[in-house]
Tab-separated table of C-alpha atoms in Angstrom:
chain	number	residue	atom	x	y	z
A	1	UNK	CA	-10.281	-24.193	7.774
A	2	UNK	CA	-9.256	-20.721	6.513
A	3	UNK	CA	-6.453	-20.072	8.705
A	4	UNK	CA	-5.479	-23.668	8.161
A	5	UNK	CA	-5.207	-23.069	4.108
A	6	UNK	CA	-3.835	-20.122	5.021
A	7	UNK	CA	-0.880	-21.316	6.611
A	8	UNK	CA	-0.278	-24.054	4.152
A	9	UNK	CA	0.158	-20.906	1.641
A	10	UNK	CA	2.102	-19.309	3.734
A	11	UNK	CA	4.519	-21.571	4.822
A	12	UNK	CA	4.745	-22.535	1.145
A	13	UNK	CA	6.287	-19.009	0.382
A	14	UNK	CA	8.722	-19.739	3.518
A	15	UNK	CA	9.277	-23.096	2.204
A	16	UNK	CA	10.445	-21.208	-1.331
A	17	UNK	CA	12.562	-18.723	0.903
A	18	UNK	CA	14.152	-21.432	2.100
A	19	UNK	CA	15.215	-23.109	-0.825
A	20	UNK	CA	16.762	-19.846	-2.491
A	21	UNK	CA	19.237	-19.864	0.681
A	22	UNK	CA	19.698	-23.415	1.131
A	23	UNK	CA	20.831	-23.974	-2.777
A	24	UNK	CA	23.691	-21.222	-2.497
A	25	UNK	CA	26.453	-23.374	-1.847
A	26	UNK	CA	27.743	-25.603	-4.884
A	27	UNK	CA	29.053	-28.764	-2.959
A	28	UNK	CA	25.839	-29.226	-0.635
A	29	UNK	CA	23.462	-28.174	-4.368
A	30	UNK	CA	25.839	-30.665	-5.771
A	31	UNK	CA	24.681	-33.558	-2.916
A	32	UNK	CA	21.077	-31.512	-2.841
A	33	UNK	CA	20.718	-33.461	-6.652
A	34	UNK	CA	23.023	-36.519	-5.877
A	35	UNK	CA	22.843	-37.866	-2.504
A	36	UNK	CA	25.383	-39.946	-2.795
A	37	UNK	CA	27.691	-37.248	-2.732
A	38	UNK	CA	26.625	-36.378	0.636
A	39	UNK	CA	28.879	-38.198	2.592
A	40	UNK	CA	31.487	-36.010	0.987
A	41	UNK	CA	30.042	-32.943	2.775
A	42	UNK	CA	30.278	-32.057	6.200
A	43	UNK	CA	27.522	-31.930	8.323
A	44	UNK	CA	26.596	-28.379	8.636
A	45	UNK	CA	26.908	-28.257	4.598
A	46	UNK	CA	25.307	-31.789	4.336
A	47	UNK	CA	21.806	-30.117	6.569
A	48	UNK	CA	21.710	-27.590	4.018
A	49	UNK	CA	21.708	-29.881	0.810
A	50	UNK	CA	18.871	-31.915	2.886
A	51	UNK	CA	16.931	-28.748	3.601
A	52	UNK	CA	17.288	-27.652	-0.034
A	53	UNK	CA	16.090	-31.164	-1.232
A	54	UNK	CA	13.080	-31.044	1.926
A	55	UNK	CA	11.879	-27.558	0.430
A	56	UNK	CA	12.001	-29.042	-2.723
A	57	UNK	CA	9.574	-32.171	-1.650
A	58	UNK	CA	7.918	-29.737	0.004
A	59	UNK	CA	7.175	-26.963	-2.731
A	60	UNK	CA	6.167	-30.396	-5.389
A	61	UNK	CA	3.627	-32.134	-2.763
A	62	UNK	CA	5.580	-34.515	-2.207
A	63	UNK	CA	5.796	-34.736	1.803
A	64	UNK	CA	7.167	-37.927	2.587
A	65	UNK	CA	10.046	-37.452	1.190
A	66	UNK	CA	9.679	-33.718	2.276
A	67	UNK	CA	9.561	-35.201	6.076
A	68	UNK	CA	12.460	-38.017	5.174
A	69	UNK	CA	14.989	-35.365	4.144
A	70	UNK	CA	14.326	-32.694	7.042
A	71	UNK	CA	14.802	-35.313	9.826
A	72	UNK	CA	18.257	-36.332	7.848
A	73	UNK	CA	19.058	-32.976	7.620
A	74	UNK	CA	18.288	-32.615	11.911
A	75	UNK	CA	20.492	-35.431	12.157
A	76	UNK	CA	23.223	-33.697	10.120
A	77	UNK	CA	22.839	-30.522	12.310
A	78	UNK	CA	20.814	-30.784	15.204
A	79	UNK	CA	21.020	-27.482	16.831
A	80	UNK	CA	20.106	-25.079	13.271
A	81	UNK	CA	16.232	-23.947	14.002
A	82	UNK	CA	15.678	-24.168	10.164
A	83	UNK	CA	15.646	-27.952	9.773
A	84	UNK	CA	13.255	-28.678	12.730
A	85	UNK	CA	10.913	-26.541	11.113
A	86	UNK	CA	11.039	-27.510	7.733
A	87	UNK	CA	10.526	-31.170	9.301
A	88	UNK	CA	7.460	-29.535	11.089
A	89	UNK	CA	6.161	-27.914	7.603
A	90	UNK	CA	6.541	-31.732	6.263
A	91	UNK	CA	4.221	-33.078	9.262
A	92	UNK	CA	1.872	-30.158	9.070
A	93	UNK	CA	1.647	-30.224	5.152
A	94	UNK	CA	0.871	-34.427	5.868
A	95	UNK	CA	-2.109	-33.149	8.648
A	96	UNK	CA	-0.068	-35.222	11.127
A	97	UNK	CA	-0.783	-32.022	13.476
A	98	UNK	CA	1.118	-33.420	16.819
A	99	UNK	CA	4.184	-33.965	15.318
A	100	UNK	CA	3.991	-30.949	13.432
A	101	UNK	CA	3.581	-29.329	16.621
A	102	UNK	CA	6.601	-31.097	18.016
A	103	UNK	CA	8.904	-30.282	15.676
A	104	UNK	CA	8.425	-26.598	15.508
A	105	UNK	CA	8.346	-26.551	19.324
A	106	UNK	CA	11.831	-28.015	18.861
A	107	UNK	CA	12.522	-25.598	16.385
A	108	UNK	CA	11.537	-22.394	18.891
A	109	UNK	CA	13.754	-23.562	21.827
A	110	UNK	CA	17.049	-22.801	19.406
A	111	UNK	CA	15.296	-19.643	18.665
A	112	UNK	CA	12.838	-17.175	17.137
A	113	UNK	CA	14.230	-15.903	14.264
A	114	UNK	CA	12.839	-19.081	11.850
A	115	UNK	CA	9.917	-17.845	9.584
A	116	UNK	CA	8.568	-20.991	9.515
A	117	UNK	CA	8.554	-21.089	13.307
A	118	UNK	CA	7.161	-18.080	13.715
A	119	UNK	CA	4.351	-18.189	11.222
A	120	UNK	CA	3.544	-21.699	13.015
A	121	UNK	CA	3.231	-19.875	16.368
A	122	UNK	CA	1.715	-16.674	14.916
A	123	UNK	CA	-1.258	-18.689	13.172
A	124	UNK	CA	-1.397	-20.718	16.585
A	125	UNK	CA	-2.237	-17.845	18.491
A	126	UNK	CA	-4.610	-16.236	16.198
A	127	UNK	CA	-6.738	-19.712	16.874
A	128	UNK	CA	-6.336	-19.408	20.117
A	129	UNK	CA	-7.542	-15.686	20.117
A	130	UNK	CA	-4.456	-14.098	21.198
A	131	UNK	CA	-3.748	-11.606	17.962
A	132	UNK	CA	-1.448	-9.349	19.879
A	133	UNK	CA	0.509	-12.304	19.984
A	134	UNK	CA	0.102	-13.427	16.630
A	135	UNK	CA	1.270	-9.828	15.520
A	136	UNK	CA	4.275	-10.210	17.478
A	137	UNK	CA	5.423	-13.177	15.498
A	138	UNK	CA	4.231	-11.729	12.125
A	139	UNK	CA	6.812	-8.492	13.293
A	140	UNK	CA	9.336	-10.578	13.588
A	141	UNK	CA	8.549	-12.214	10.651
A	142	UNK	CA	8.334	-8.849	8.485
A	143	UNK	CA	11.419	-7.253	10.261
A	144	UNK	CA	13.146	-9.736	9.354
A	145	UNK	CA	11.564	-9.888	5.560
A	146	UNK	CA	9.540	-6.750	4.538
A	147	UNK	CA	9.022	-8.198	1.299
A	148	UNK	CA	8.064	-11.642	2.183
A	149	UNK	CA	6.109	-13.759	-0.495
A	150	UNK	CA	2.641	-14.044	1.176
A	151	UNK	CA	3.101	-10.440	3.453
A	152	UNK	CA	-0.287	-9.341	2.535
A	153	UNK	CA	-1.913	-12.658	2.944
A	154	UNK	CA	-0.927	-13.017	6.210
A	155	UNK	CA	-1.777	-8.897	7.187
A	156	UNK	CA	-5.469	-9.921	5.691
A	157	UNK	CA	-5.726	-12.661	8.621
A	158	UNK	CA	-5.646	-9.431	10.871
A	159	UNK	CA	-7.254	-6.970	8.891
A	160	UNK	CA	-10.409	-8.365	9.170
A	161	UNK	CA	-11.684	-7.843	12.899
A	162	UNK	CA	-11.558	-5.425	15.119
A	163	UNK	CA	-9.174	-7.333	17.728
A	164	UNK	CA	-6.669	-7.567	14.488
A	165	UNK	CA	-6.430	-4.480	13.681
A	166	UNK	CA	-5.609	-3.229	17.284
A	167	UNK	CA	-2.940	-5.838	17.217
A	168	UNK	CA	-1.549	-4.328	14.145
A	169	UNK	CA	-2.088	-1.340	15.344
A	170	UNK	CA	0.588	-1.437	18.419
A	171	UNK	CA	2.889	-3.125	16.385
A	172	UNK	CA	3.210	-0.114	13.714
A	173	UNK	CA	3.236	2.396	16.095
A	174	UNK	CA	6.558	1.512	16.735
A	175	UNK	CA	6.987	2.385	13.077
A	176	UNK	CA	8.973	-1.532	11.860
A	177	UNK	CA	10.898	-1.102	8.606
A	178	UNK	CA	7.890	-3.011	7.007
A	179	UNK	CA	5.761	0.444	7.588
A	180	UNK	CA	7.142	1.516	3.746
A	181	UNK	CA	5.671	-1.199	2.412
A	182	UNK	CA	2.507	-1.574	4.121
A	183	UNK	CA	1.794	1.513	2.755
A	184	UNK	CA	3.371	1.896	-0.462
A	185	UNK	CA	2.913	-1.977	-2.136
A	186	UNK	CA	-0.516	-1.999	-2.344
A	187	UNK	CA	-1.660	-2.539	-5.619
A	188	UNK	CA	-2.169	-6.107	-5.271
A	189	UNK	CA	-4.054	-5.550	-1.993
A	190	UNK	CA	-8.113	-5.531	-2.264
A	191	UNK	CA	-9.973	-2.720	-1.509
A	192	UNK	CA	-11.547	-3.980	1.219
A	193	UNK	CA	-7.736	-4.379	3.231
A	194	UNK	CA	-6.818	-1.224	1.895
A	195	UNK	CA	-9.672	0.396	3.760
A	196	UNK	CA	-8.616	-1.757	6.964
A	197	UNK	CA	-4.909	0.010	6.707
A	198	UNK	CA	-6.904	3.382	6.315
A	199	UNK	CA	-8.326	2.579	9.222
A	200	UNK	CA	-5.507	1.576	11.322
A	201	UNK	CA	-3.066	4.295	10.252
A	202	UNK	CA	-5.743	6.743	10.154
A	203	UNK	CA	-5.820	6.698	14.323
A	204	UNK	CA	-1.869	6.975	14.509
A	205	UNK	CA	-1.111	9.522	16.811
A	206	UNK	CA	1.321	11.418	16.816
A	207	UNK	CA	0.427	11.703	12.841
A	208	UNK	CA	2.207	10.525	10.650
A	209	UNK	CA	2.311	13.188	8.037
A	210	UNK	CA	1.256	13.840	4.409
A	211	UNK	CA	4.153	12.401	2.876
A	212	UNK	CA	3.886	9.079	4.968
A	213	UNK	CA	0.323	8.950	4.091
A	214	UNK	CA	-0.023	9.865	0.364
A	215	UNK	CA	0.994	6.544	-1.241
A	216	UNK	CA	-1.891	4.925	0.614
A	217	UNK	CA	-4.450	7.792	0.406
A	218	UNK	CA	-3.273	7.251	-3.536
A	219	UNK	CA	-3.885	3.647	-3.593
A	220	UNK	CA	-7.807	4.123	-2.174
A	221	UNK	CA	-8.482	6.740	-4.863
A	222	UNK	CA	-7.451	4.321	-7.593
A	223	UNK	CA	-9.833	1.701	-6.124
A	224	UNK	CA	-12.853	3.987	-6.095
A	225	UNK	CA	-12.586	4.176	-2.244
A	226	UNK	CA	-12.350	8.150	-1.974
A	227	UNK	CA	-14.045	9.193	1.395
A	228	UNK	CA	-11.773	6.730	3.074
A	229	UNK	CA	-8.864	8.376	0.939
A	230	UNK	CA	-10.526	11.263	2.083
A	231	UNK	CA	-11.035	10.727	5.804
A	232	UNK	CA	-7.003	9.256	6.022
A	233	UNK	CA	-5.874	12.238	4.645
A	234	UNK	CA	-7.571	14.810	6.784
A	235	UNK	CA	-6.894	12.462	9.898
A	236	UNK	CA	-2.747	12.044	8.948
A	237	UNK	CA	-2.097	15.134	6.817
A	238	UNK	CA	-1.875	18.434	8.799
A	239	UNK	CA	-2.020	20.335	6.131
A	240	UNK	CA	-5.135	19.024	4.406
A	241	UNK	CA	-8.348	21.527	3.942
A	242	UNK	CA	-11.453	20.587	4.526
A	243	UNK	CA	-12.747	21.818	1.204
A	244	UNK	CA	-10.957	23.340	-1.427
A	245	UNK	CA	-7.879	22.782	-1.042
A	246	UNK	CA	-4.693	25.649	-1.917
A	247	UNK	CA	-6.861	28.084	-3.500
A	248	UNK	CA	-4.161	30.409	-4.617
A	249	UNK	CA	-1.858	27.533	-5.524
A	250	UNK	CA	0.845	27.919	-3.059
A	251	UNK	CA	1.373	25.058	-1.846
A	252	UNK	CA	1.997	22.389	-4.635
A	253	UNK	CA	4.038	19.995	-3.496
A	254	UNK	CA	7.615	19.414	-5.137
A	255	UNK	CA	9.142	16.663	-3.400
A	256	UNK	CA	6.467	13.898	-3.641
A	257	UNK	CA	3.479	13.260	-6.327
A	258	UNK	CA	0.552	15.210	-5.054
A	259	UNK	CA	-2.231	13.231	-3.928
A	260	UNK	CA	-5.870	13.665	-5.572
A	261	UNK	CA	-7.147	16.199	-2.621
A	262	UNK	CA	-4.402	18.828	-3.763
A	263	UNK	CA	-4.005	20.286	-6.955
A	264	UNK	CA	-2.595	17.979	-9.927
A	265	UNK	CA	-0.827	19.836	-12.990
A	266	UNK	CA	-1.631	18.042	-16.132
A	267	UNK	CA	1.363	16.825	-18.282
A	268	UNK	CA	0.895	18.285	-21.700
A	269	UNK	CA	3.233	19.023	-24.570
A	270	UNK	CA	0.485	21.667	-25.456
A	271	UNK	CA	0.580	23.370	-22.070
A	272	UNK	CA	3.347	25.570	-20.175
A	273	UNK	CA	2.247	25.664	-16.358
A	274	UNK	CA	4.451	27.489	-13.536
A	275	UNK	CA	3.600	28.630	-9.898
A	276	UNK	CA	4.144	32.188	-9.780
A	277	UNK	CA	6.889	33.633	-7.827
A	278	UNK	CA	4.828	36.038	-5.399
A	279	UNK	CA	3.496	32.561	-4.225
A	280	UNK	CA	-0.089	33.378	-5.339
A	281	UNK	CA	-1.133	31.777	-8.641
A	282	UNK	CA	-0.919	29.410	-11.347
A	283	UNK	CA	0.657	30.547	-14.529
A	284	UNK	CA	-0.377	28.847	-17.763
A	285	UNK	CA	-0.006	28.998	-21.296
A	286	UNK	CA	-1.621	26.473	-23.879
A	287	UNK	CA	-1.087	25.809	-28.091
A	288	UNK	CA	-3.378	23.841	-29.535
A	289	UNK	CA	-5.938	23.529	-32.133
A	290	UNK	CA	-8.125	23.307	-28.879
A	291	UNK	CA	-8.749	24.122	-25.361
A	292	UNK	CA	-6.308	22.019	-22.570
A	293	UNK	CA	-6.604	20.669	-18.907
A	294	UNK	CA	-4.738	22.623	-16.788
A	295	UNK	CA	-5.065	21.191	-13.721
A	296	UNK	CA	-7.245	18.758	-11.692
A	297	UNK	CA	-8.440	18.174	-7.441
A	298	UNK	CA	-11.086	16.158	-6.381
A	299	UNK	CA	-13.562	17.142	-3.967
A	300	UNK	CA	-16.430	14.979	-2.236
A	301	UNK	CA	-19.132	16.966	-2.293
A	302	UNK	CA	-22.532	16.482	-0.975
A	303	UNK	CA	-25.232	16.808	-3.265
A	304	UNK	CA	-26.333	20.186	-3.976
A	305	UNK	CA	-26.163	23.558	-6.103
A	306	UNK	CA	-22.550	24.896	-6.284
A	307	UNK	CA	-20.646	28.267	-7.187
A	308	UNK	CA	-17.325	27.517	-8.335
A	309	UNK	CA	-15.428	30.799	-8.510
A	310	UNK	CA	-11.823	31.969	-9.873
A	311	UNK	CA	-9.681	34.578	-11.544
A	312	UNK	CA	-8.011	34.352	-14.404
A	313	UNK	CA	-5.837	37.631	-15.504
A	314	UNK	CA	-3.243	38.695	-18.522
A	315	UNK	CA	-0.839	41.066	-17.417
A	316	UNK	CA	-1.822	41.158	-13.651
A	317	UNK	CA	-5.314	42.668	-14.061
A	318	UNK	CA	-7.076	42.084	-17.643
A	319	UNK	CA	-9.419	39.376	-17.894
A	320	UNK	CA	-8.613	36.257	-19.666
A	321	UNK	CA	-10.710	35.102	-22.291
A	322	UNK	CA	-10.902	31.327	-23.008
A	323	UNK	CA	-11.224	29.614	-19.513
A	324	UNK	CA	-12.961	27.387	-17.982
A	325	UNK	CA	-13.647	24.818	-15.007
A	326	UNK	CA	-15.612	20.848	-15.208
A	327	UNK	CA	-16.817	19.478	-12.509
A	328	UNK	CA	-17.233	15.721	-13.852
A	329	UNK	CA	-16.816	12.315	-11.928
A	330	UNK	CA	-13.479	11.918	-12.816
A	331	UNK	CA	-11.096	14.594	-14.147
A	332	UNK	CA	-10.828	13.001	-18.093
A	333	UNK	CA	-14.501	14.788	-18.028
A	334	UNK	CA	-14.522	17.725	-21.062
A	335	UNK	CA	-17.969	19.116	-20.605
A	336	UNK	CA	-17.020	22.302	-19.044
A	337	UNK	CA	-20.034	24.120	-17.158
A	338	UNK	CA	-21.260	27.666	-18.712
A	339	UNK	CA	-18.529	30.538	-17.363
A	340	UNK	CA	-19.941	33.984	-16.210
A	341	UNK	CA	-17.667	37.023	-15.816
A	342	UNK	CA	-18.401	38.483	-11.918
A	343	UNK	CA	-20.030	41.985	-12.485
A	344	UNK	CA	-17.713	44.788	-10.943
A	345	UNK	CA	-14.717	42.625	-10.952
A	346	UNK	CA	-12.419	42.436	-13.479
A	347	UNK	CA	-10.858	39.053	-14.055
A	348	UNK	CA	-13.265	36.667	-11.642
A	349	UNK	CA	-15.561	34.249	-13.390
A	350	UNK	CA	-17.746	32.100	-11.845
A	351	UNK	CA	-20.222	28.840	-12.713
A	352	UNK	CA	-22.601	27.216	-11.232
A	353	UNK	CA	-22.572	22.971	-10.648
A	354	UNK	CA	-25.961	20.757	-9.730
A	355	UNK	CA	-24.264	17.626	-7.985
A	356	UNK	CA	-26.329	14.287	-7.301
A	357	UNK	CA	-25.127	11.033	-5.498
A	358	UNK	CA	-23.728	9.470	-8.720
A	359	UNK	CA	-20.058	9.086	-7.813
A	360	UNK	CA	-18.012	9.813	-4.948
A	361	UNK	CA	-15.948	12.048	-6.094
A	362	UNK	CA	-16.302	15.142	-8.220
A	363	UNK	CA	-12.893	16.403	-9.980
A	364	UNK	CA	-12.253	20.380	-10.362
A	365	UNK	CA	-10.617	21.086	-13.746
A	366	UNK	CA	-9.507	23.958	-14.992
A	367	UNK	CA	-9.266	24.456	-18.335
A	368	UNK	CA	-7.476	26.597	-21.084
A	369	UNK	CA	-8.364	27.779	-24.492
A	370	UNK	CA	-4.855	27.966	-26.804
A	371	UNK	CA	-3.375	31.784	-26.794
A	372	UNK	CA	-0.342	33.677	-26.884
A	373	UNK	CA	-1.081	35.493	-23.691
A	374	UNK	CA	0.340	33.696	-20.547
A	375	UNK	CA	-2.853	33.120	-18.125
A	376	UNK	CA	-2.859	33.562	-14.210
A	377	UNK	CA	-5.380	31.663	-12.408
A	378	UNK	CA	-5.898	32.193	-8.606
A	379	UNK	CA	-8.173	32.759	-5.588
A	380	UNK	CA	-10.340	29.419	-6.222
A	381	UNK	CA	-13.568	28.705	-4.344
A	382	UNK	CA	-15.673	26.123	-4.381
A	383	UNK	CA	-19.272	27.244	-2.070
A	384	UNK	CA	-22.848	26.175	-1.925
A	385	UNK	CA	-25.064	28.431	-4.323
């Protein structure tokens, strides 16, 4: 029953395709509204002012006269894929299943590249239990249509099982144009399915890369879902750390938004931030009637005591008064923990952190008091105490 109401919903958003293309033309819109103007039309023109009026029928409930215009417009132009199917949609929308199946059986033998067709046929062999089959058809589908109304509503019918997700699987490893947005439109998708495309792309091999990955490992930190952010980034993104991550803040990425398991500068008019030129280092500067977030990473952490450690330096070697580090369940936190200076060396500070279970993720910020000095911070390190 599911798939069944699935379908319906999905061929609905064909159905709606349809009727964008099938209205372009003003003589067969013309006949689309006024039928009797159709016999002024020829017949290739005359199909498509049926098909618009059939997707019409079709998109109001109304599927008699849904099924009534697609046959006329099969008689207009027989051999066109598109009115076969939108005849079968009619049938299949009425629950008059055999001639449903008929008609888009008709509609396959002038070819594959139908929507309708093929989201007929893909739905038919997901009941059947053939889902590399079914992902076949919904490639050629999304090839054809990355953006295609119900995209993620039909991906969910294969996200959910094992068997689906292998299907997917193989049909993304040949990386389909539709890989962009199956991993960058995602913030309609649940959490649950965005786990399921952690999952699948997670296994990719070769990998895929941080950049490929980041708008997904992105969308599962937004939904709380951070070890499986976590575990897609460290499978996909060669140059992830298993901890800490770019302790001397060399590696900040400039051609793509950094993801939450890399450092994050904080967008401030009250704070000046630049990565030093030797490559080693974080240079800041804050104003202010008080101190500012510097930067932010998060970190999943298991619970325990923890020493977080870093230097912070004026003029290469004297300590910096005024900063500081949180360690709070998400990076807005402003309780910083109590600073020590390191006995013996000049510059390094370090604090100590009691985590518990209470959130998955804990978010390293540094923070800033206002000066007129400009502050280097480097050599972070995150142990257990």
């Amino acid at each position: 029953m599911a798939r069944r109401s699935a379908l319906r919903l999905a061929l609905l958003g064909g159905v709606l395709g349809y009727a964008a293309l099938a209205l372009g033309n003003g003589l067969d819109r013309a006949a689309a509204r006024n039928p009797a103007l159709a016999g002024y039309v020829p017949g290739p023109l005359k199909a498509e002012a049926w098909r618009a009026e059939s997707a019409r029928a079709l998109e109001a409930g109304n599927n008699s006269r849904a099924i009534e215009t697609a046959r006329l417009a099969v008689l207009a132009d027989p051999v066109d894929p598109r009115s076969a199917a939108l005849l079968g949609a009619g049938h299949l929308a009425a629950r008059e299943q055999v001639r449903a199946d008929g008609a888009f059986r008709i509609a396959a033998r002038f070819g594959w590249r139908d929507p309708l067709t093929q989201l007929y046929f893909m739905n038919a062999a997901l009941g059947a239990g053939q889902p590399r089959l079914a992902a076949l058809r919904l490639d050629a589908i999304l090839r054809q249509a990355p953006n295609f109304p119900v995209r993620d509503m039909l991906l969910a019918q294969f996200e959910g099982t094992a068997q689906g997700r292998a299907a997917l699987a193989e049909r993304l490893a040949l990386r389909p144009a539709w890989t962009f947005v199956f991993l960058n439109h995602t913030s309609q998708v649940p959490v649950g399915e965005l786990r399921a495309r952690a999952e699948i792309v997670g296994a990719m091999q070769p990998v895929w890369g941080c950049d490929a990955v980041a708008p997904l490992v992105t969308a599962l930190v937004l939904k709380q879902a951070v070890p499986d952010a976590r575990r897609l980034w460290q499978a996909q993104c060669p140059a992830a750390a298993p901890g800490l991550a770019d302790s001397h803040f060399a590696a900040i990425p400039k051609s793509r938004t950094p993801v939450a398991f890399e450092w994050n500068l904080f967008g401030s008019g009250n704070v000046a931030t630049r990565v030093s030129g030797s490559g080693s280092g974080l240079l800041a500067q804050a104003s202010g009637p008080s101190a500012e977030p510097i930067a932010w990473q998060a970190l999943v952490l298991s619970p325990g005591r923890y020493r977080i450690g870093w230097s912070a330096t004026t003029d290469g070697a004297t300590a910096a008064p005024g900063t500081g580090v949180s360690l709070g369940c998400n990076f807005s936190e402003t309780r910083q923990l109590e600073a020590t200076p390191v006995a013996g060396r000049p510059g390094r500070f370090e604090a100590l952190a009691e985590i518990d279970g209470s959130c998955a993720a804990r978010y390293l910020v540094l923070w800033l008091r206002p000066g007129t000095a400009e502050v280097r911070f480097d050599d972070l390190a995150v142990t257990p105490a």
